[in-house]
GROMACS .gro file of C-alpha atoms in nm:
model
  372
    1MET     CA    1   0.000   0.000   0.000
    2ALA     CA    2   0.293   0.236   0.066
    3HIS     CA    3   0.386   0.197  -0.303
    4ALA     CA    4   0.030   0.274  -0.404
    5VAL     CA    5   0.035   0.598  -0.204
    6ARG     CA    6   0.356   0.714  -0.370
    7ALA     CA    7   0.236   0.617  -0.716
    8LEU     CA    8  -0.103   0.780  -0.691
    9TRP     CA    9  -0.032   1.074  -0.463
   10PRO     CA   10   0.054   1.319  -0.752
   11GLY     CA   11  -0.311   1.288  -0.860
   12GLY     CA   12  -0.515   1.305  -0.543
   13LEU     CA   13  -0.843   1.262  -0.727
   14ALA     CA   14  -0.712   0.952  -0.900
   15LEU     CA   15  -0.629   0.813  -0.557
   16THR     CA   16  -0.982   0.860  -0.426
   17TRP     CA   17  -1.123   0.721  -0.750
   18ARG     CA   18  -0.935   0.392  -0.707
   19LEU     CA   19  -1.018   0.356  -0.340
   20GLY     CA   20  -1.379   0.474  -0.343
   21GLY     CA   21  -1.486   0.380  -0.693
   22ARG     CA   22  -1.539   0.745  -0.797
   23PRO     CA   23  -1.384   1.087  -0.727
   24ALA     CA   24  -1.461   1.201  -0.376
   25LEU     CA   25  -1.477   1.560  -0.488
   26GLY     CA   26  -1.481   1.730  -0.830
   27LEU     CA   27  -1.557   2.065  -0.990
   28PRO     CA   28  -1.921   2.175  -0.954
   29ALA     CA   29  -2.122   2.119  -1.268
   30GLN     CA   30  -2.197   2.455  -1.436
   31SER     CA   31  -2.346   2.553  -1.768
   32ARG     CA   32  -2.125   2.690  -2.042
   33VAL     CA   33  -2.338   3.006  -2.035
   34GLY     CA   34  -2.264   3.062  -1.671
   35LEU     CA   35  -1.894   3.065  -1.746
   36THR     CA   36  -1.883   3.271  -2.062
   37GLY     CA   37  -2.178   3.509  -2.042
   38ALA     CA   38  -2.506   3.506  -2.226
   39ALA     CA   39  -2.365   3.644  -2.554
   40GLY     CA   40  -2.080   3.395  -2.566
   41GLY     CA   41  -1.810   3.646  -2.473
   42PRO     CA   42  -1.670   3.719  -2.134
   43GLY     CA   43  -1.926   3.926  -1.947
   44PRO     CA   44  -1.897   4.116  -1.623
   45ALA     CA   45  -2.003   3.820  -1.410
   46ALA     CA   46  -1.742   3.602  -1.574
   47THR     CA   47  -1.478   3.868  -1.522
   48THR     CA   48  -1.545   3.911  -1.154
   49ARG     CA   49  -1.554   3.529  -1.099
   50LYS     CA   50  -1.261   3.452  -1.326
   51GLY     CA   51  -1.040   3.324  -1.043
   52GLY     CA   52  -1.323   3.141  -0.864
   53PRO     CA   53  -1.318   2.808  -1.054
   54ARG     CA   54  -0.939   2.795  -1.034
   55LEU     CA   55  -0.946   2.843  -0.660
   56LEU     CA   56  -1.225   2.589  -0.626
   57GLY     CA   57  -1.035   2.346  -0.847
   58ALA     CA   58  -0.720   2.382  -0.642
   59ALA     CA   59  -0.919   2.339  -0.323
   60ALA     CA   60  -1.093   2.036  -0.465
   61LEU     CA   61  -0.762   1.885  -0.570
   62ALA     CA   62  -0.609   1.940  -0.227
   63LEU     CA   63  -0.919   1.817  -0.047
   64GLY     CA   64  -0.945   1.514  -0.274
   65GLY     CA   65  -0.584   1.427  -0.210
   66ALA     CA   66  -0.628   1.472   0.164
   67LEU     CA   67  -0.938   1.253   0.168
   68GLY     CA   68  -0.763   0.993  -0.042
   69LEU     CA   69  -0.464   0.991   0.191
   70TYR     CA   70  -0.697   0.969   0.491
   71HIS     CA   71  -0.882   0.667   0.351
   72THR     CA   72  -0.553   0.507   0.248
   73ALA     CA   73  -0.406   0.551   0.595
   74ARG     CA   74  -0.730   0.429   0.753
   75TRP     CA   75  -0.731   0.116   0.535
   76HIS     CA   76  -0.364   0.053   0.606
   77LEU     CA   77  -0.413   0.084   0.982
   78ARG     CA   78  -0.716  -0.142   0.967
   79ALA     CA   79  -0.515  -0.405   0.780
   80GLN     CA   80  -0.235  -0.376   1.036
   81ASN     CA   81  -0.487  -0.416   1.317
   82LEU     CA   82  -0.635  -0.724   1.153
   83ARG     CA   83  -0.290  -0.878   1.116
   84ALA     CA   84  -0.207  -0.785   1.474
   85ASP     CA   85  -0.535  -0.935   1.594
   86ARG     CA   86  -0.462  -1.258   1.410
   87SER     CA   87  -0.107  -1.271   1.546
   88ALA     CA   88  -0.233  -1.196   1.895
   89ALA     CA   89  -0.502  -1.462   1.863
   90GLN     CA   90  -0.245  -1.716   1.745
   91LEU     CA   91  -0.009  -1.616   2.027
   92SER     CA   92  -0.296  -1.649   2.273
   93LEU     CA   93  -0.374  -1.997   2.142
   94SER     CA   94  -0.010  -2.106   2.149
   95SER     CA   95   0.038  -1.971   2.502
   96ARG     CA   96  -0.245  -2.193   2.623
   97LEU     CA   97  -0.052  -2.502   2.516
   98GLN     CA   98   0.222  -2.670   2.716
   99LEU     CA   99   0.403  -2.904   2.480
  100THR     CA  100   0.646  -3.187   2.551
  101LEU     CA  101   0.814  -3.361   2.259
  102TYR     CA  102   0.948  -3.715   2.305
  103GLN     CA  103   1.205  -3.773   2.034
  104TYR     CA  104   1.529  -3.908   1.897
  105LYS     CA  105   1.714  -3.597   1.784
  106THR     CA  106   1.849  -3.767   1.470
  107CYS     CA  107   1.511  -3.907   1.364
  108PRO     CA  108   1.384  -3.734   1.046
  109PHE     CA  109   1.022  -3.756   1.161
  110CYS     CA  110   1.111  -3.585   1.489
  111SER     CA  111   1.310  -3.324   1.301
  112LYS     CA  112   1.001  -3.246   1.092
  113VAL     CA  113   0.802  -3.173   1.408
  114ARG     CA  114   1.077  -2.950   1.553
  115ALA     CA  115   1.094  -2.753   1.228
  116PHE     CA  116   0.719  -2.692   1.250
  117LEU     CA  117   0.724  -2.595   1.618
  118ASP     CA  118   1.023  -2.364   1.574
  119PHE     CA  119   0.880  -2.190   1.267
  120HIS     CA  120   0.550  -2.127   1.444
  121ALA     CA  121   0.732  -2.012   1.760
  122LEU     CA  122   0.557  -2.272   1.975
  123PRO     CA  123   0.753  -2.326   2.299
  124TYR     CA  124   0.812  -2.688   2.390
  125GLN     CA  125   1.019  -2.910   2.613
  126VAL     CA  126   1.222  -3.196   2.470
  127VAL     CA  127   1.264  -3.539   2.624
  128GLU     CA  128   1.536  -3.736   2.448
  129VAL     CA  129   1.430  -4.101   2.447
  130ASN     CA  130   1.683  -4.377   2.507
  131PRO     CA  131   1.651  -4.584   2.188
  132VAL     CA  132   1.747  -4.908   2.365
  133ARG     CA  133   1.526  -4.905   2.675
  134ARG     CA  134   1.272  -4.635   2.576
  135ALA     CA  135   1.183  -4.594   2.944
  136GLU     CA  136   1.087  -4.231   2.879
  137ILE     CA  137   0.779  -4.340   2.683
  138LYS     CA  138   0.673  -4.634   2.898
  139PHE     CA  139   0.349  -4.445   2.968
  140SER     CA  140   0.247  -4.492   2.603
  141SER     CA  141   0.112  -4.798   2.426
  142TYR     CA  142   0.230  -4.629   2.105
  143ARG     CA  143   0.601  -4.709   2.103
  144LYS     CA  144   0.735  -4.491   1.824
  145VAL     CA  145   0.864  -4.135   1.828
  146PRO     CA  146   0.779  -3.858   1.793
  147ILE     CA  147   0.513  -3.839   2.062
  148LEU     CA  148   0.381  -3.499   2.165
  149LEU     CA  149   0.201  -3.436   2.493
  150ALA     CA  150  -0.014  -3.123   2.478
  151GLN     CA  151  -0.156  -2.975   2.796
  152GLU     CA  152  -0.443  -2.733   2.731
  153GLY     CA  153  -0.596  -2.625   3.061
  154ASP     CA  154  -0.705  -2.939   3.242
  155SER     CA  155  -0.695  -3.145   2.922
  156LEU     CA  156  -0.384  -3.353   2.844
  157GLN     CA  157  -0.370  -3.494   2.492
  158GLN     CA  158  -0.122  -3.736   2.339
  159LEU     CA  159  -0.050  -3.687   1.970
  160ASN     CA  160   0.126  -3.962   1.776
  161ASP     CA  161   0.283  -3.961   1.427
  162SER     CA  162   0.474  -3.661   1.297
  163SER     CA  163   0.225  -3.568   1.024
  164VAL     CA  164  -0.072  -3.596   1.260
  165ILE     CA  165   0.107  -3.377   1.515
  166ILE     CA  166   0.174  -3.110   1.251
  167SER     CA  167  -0.174  -3.120   1.096
  168ALA     CA  168  -0.351  -3.114   1.433
  169LEU     CA  169  -0.146  -2.823   1.568
  170LYS     CA  170  -0.179  -2.621   1.248
  171THR     CA  171  -0.556  -2.678   1.253
  172TYR     CA  172  -0.557  -2.560   1.614
  173LEU     CA  173  -0.362  -2.243   1.537
  174VAL     CA  174  -0.576  -2.150   1.237
  175SER     CA  175  -0.922  -2.246   1.362
  176GLY     CA  176  -0.897  -2.221   1.740
  177GLN     CA  177  -1.092  -2.545   1.785
  178PRO     CA  178  -1.022  -2.736   2.108
  179LEU     CA  179  -0.730  -2.970   2.055
  180GLU     CA  180  -0.915  -3.265   2.208
  181ASP     CA  181  -1.180  -3.226   1.935
  182ILE     CA  182  -0.923  -3.188   1.658
  183ILE     CA  183  -0.749  -3.513   1.751
  184THR     CA  184  -1.068  -3.709   1.683
  185TYR     CA  185  -1.038  -3.613   1.315
  186TYR     CA  186  -0.723  -3.827   1.286
  187PRO     CA  187  -0.826  -4.172   1.410
  188PRO     CA  188  -0.566  -4.453   1.427
  189MET     CA  189  -0.622  -4.755   1.210
  190LYS     CA  190  -0.448  -5.092   1.218
  191ALA     CA  191  -0.305  -5.209   0.887
  192VAL     CA  192  -0.059  -5.466   0.751
  193ASN     CA  193   0.242  -5.332   0.561
  194ASP     CA  194   0.426  -5.484   0.265
  195GLN     CA  195   0.634  -5.701   0.498
  196GLY     CA  196   0.324  -5.850   0.660
  197LYS     CA  197   0.378  -5.658   0.982
  198GLU     CA  198   0.087  -5.491   1.162
  199VAL     CA  199   0.131  -5.116   1.178
  200THR     CA  200  -0.073  -4.819   1.295
  201GLU     CA  201  -0.181  -4.572   1.031
  202PHE     CA  202  -0.371  -4.248   1.083
  203CYS     CA  203  -0.658  -4.130   0.867
  204ASN     CA  204  -0.656  -3.780   0.715
  205LYS     CA  205  -0.308  -3.706   0.844
  206TYR     CA  206  -0.215  -3.462   0.567
  207TRP     CA  207  -0.547  -3.278   0.585
  208LEU     CA  208  -0.610  -2.963   0.788
  209MET     CA  209  -0.961  -2.955   0.936
  210LEU     CA  210  -1.061  -2.603   0.838
  211ASP     CA  211  -1.385  -2.450   0.723
  212GLU     CA  212  -1.411  -2.290   0.381
  213LYS     CA  213  -1.318  -1.937   0.491
  214GLU     CA  214  -1.021  -2.056   0.697
  215ALA     CA  215  -0.893  -2.270   0.411
  216GLN     CA  216  -0.932  -1.981   0.167
  217ARG     CA  217  -0.744  -1.747   0.399
  218MET     CA  218  -0.461  -1.995   0.445
  219TYR     CA  219  -0.423  -2.132   0.092
  220GLY     CA  220  -0.597  -1.892  -0.144
  221GLY     CA  221  -0.713  -2.183  -0.359
  222LYS     CA  222  -0.757  -2.559  -0.381
  223GLU     CA  223  -0.447  -2.605  -0.595
  224ALA     CA  224  -0.214  -2.478  -0.322
  225ARG     CA  225  -0.378  -2.703  -0.063
  226THR     CA  226  -0.354  -3.009  -0.287
  227GLU     CA  227   0.009  -2.932  -0.371
  228GLU     CA  228   0.105  -2.901  -0.005
  229MET     CA  229  -0.059  -3.234   0.084
  230LYS     CA  230   0.102  -3.411  -0.212
  231TRP     CA  231   0.455  -3.306  -0.119
  232ARG     CA  232   0.410  -3.367   0.253
  233GLN     CA  233   0.320  -3.724   0.167
  234TRP     CA  234   0.612  -3.747  -0.074
  235ALA     CA  235   0.848  -3.646   0.208
  236ASP     CA  236   0.712  -3.932   0.423
  237ASP     CA  237   0.673  -4.197   0.156
  238TRP     CA  238   0.989  -4.140  -0.046
  239LEU     CA  239   1.237  -3.879   0.074
  240VAL     CA  240   1.269  -4.013   0.428
  241HIS     CA  241   1.357  -4.359   0.294
  242LEU     CA  242   1.660  -4.218   0.116
  243ILE     CA  243   1.825  -4.104   0.439
  244SER     CA  244   1.945  -4.434   0.589
  245PRO     CA  245   2.085  -4.584   0.266
  246ASN     CA  246   2.284  -4.264   0.215
  247VAL     CA  247   2.419  -4.201   0.564
  248TYR     CA  248   2.514  -4.571   0.605
  249ARG     CA  249   2.632  -4.612   0.246
  250THR     CA  250   2.988  -4.718   0.336
  251PRO     CA  251   3.143  -4.852   0.658
  252THR     CA  252   3.317  -4.519   0.710
  253GLU     CA  253   2.993  -4.323   0.666
  254ALA     CA  254   2.806  -4.565   0.891
  255LEU     CA  255   3.062  -4.520   1.170
  256ALA     CA  256   3.053  -4.140   1.133
  257SER     CA  257   2.671  -4.146   1.144
  258PHE     CA  258   2.660  -4.351   1.461
  259ASP     CA  259   2.925  -4.137   1.622
  260TYR     CA  260   2.690  -3.842   1.561
  261ILE     CA  261   2.385  -4.038   1.685
  262VAL     CA  262   2.560  -4.136   2.009
  263LYS     CA  263   2.679  -3.781   2.075
  264GLU     CA  264   2.334  -3.631   2.019
  265GLY     CA  265   2.127  -3.913   2.170
  266ASN     CA  266   2.044  -4.035   2.519
  267PHE     CA  267   2.286  -4.325   2.568
  268GLY     CA  268   2.472  -4.457   2.869
  269THR     CA  269   2.850  -4.494   2.841
  270VAL     CA  270   2.843  -4.867   2.766
  271GLU     CA  271   2.533  -4.838   2.550
  272GLY     CA  272   2.698  -4.561   2.352
  273ALA     CA  273   3.014  -4.757   2.283
  274MET     CA  274   2.818  -5.064   2.176
  275ALA     CA  275   2.580  -4.859   1.965
  276LYS     CA  276   2.859  -4.679   1.787
  277TYR     CA  277   3.039  -4.987   1.661
  278MET     CA  278   2.780  -5.262   1.660
  279GLY     CA  279   2.507  -5.027   1.541
  280ALA     CA  280   2.722  -4.892   1.260
  281ALA     CA  281   2.803  -5.242   1.138
  282ALA     CA  282   2.441  -5.352   1.160
  283MET     CA  283   2.305  -5.047   0.981
  284TYR     CA  284   2.560  -5.078   0.703
  285PHE     CA  285   2.415  -5.416   0.614
  286ILE     CA  286   2.056  -5.314   0.683
  287SER     CA  287   2.097  -5.020   0.448
  288LYS     CA  288   2.169  -5.267   0.169
  289ARG     CA  289   1.836  -5.435   0.236
  290LEU     CA  290   1.662  -5.099   0.239
  291LYS     CA  291   1.824  -5.018  -0.092
  292SER     CA  292   1.674  -5.335  -0.241
  293ARG     CA  293   1.334  -5.287  -0.076
  294HIS     CA  294   1.292  -4.937  -0.217
  295HIS     CA  295   1.444  -5.026  -0.556
  296LEU     CA  296   1.723  -4.771  -0.530
  297GLN     CA  297   2.007  -4.733  -0.776
  298ASP     CA  298   2.347  -4.894  -0.720
  299ASP     CA  299   2.477  -4.555  -0.614
  300VAL     CA  300   2.207  -4.436  -0.374
  301ARG     CA  301   2.343  -4.083  -0.391
  302GLU     CA  302   2.186  -4.056  -0.736
  303ASP     CA  303   1.840  -4.120  -0.589
  304LEU     CA  304   1.901  -3.854  -0.327
  305TYR     CA  305   2.017  -3.604  -0.588
  306GLU     CA  306   1.719  -3.678  -0.813
  307ALA     CA  307   1.478  -3.631  -0.522
  308ALA     CA  308   1.634  -3.298  -0.425
  309ASN     CA  309   1.624  -3.163  -0.779
  310LYS     CA  310   1.268  -3.286  -0.823
  311TRP     CA  311   1.169  -3.089  -0.517
  312VAL     CA  312   1.349  -2.776  -0.637
  313ALA     CA  313   1.174  -2.805  -0.975
  314ALA     CA  314   0.837  -2.833  -0.798
  315VAL     CA  315   0.906  -2.516  -0.599
  316GLY     CA  316   1.006  -2.342  -0.921
  317LYS     CA  317   1.198  -2.023  -0.989
  318ASP     CA  318   0.916  -1.774  -0.933
  319ARG     CA  319   0.868  -1.824  -0.560
  320PRO     CA  320   1.115  -1.863  -0.274
  321PHE     CA  321   0.916  -2.143  -0.111
  322MET     CA  322   0.645  -2.384  -0.215
  323GLY     CA  323   0.425  -2.182   0.020
  324GLY     CA  324   0.503  -1.861  -0.172
  325GLN     CA  325   0.662  -1.592   0.042
  326ARG     CA  326   0.660  -1.812   0.352
  327PRO     CA  327   0.741  -2.181   0.399
  328ASN     CA  328   0.432  -2.400   0.406
  329LEU     CA  329   0.396  -2.740   0.570
  330ALA     CA  330   0.559  -2.914   0.272
  331ASP     CA  331   0.863  -2.684   0.289
  332LEU     CA  332   0.901  -2.754   0.660
  333ALA     CA  333   0.860  -3.130   0.611
  334VAL     CA  334   1.124  -3.158   0.339
  335TYR     CA  335   1.362  -2.933   0.531
  336GLY     CA  336   1.309  -3.132   0.852
  337VAL     CA  337   1.386  -3.461   0.681
  338LEU     CA  338   1.705  -3.337   0.515
  339ARG     CA  339   1.830  -3.152   0.823
  340VAL     CA  340   1.916  -3.475   1.009
  341MET     CA  341   2.204  -3.532   0.766
  342GLU     CA  342   2.378  -3.204   0.851
  343GLY     CA  343   2.744  -3.259   0.938
  344LEU     CA  344   2.760  -3.587   0.744
  345GLU     CA  345   2.919  -3.663   0.410
  346ALA     CA  346   2.581  -3.729   0.249
  347PHE     CA  347   2.462  -3.378   0.336
  348ASP     CA  348   2.774  -3.212   0.199
  349ASP     CA  349   2.740  -3.409  -0.124
  350LEU     CA  350   2.373  -3.312  -0.148
  351MET     CA  351   2.451  -2.942  -0.118
  352ARG     CA  352   2.737  -2.967  -0.365
  353HIS     CA  353   2.575  -3.176  -0.640
  354THR     CA  354   2.215  -3.047  -0.650
  355HIS     CA  355   2.032  -2.717  -0.676
  356ILE     CA  356   1.871  -2.739  -0.333
  357GLN     CA  357   2.108  -2.528  -0.123
  358PRO     CA  358   1.951  -2.181  -0.188
  359TRP     CA  359   1.603  -2.308  -0.094
  360TYR     CA  360   1.742  -2.494   0.209
  361LEU     CA  361   1.919  -2.184   0.339
  362ARG     CA  362   1.605  -1.973   0.290
  363VAL     CA  363   1.401  -2.213   0.505
  364GLU     CA  364   1.676  -2.223   0.765
  365LYS     CA  365   1.672  -1.843   0.779
  366ALA     CA  366   1.292  -1.826   0.799
  367ILE     CA  367   1.293  -2.061   1.099
  368ALA     CA  368   1.577  -1.873   1.269
  369GLU     CA  369   1.392  -1.543   1.226
  370ALA     CA  370   1.060  -1.672   1.360
  371PRO     CA  371   0.944  -1.450   1.650
  372GLN     CA  372   1.022  -1.611   1.984
   0.00000   0.00000   0.00000
């Protein structure tokens, strides 16, 4: 709007025309006879009032510009107030939540949740779960991480599955519905996976439960909503499965990865030593099975590079993020998955051999600059 004021200010009447649909003030309608005299030449009345229309015109121009500037400023302040009200409402909602995240720091699904929480400036406590004993989550029949406990007043809710956690919290922030109601929209469902193992899936986990006006305000159109859901699912169904084969690709990389896992994780001294060497050896061989299961290329780096460039192509050159000027849930999901490789050879190769680094750094900056 500031640009509009500068562009239109030289013509104050033009400004009020664009804002109000018509000029707020113009010259009074007069007959040609009244201006030139009855005989067509300048008469005495015209002579004595010769400067009148000019003065009126100048006054009209000044008044029109002033009115236009007034309405512009009023609109701008109203828009600022609306944005402030929304931010305050979101802050009020977030302040009512006490969040505790049970995680493995190096887990890509947990990293996705942290990226979401950090970007939305939601305060939370972290409990690092011991991956061997998992005593920290003994209260839960659901034995995977991440698990998020959300205290809202007297209501304590447990949210399972990274995508459910993100969708439920985003729905809460946008709609203001009680979290205990929102959780019912994502019911767990038992299923059997490709290996014949029973697993828990969650219905609707990529869908935000918003009404039509809320969805329009957030997405602007159905295409943006569909795109976000598609790429969130892609991050879970494909991108995340490229991490282990790449960070455990060689014995050296496997050892470096487990050294990082032990340093960042919740291990005892003996557990850490055993995990570092025995875990690295085990995961090196397991990664070969994962490579076969997901039909990856002989050099799994190529699959990682192709995935990164596919994502960059989907974002395109005309917007900094898939969400436009701000990261959306797909941006945060892809970033969260890739972030767990930071400091490892696979991450350095990814930044060096693909086009993803500029986008990655933009998301990193957006999260770092989120209001705390």
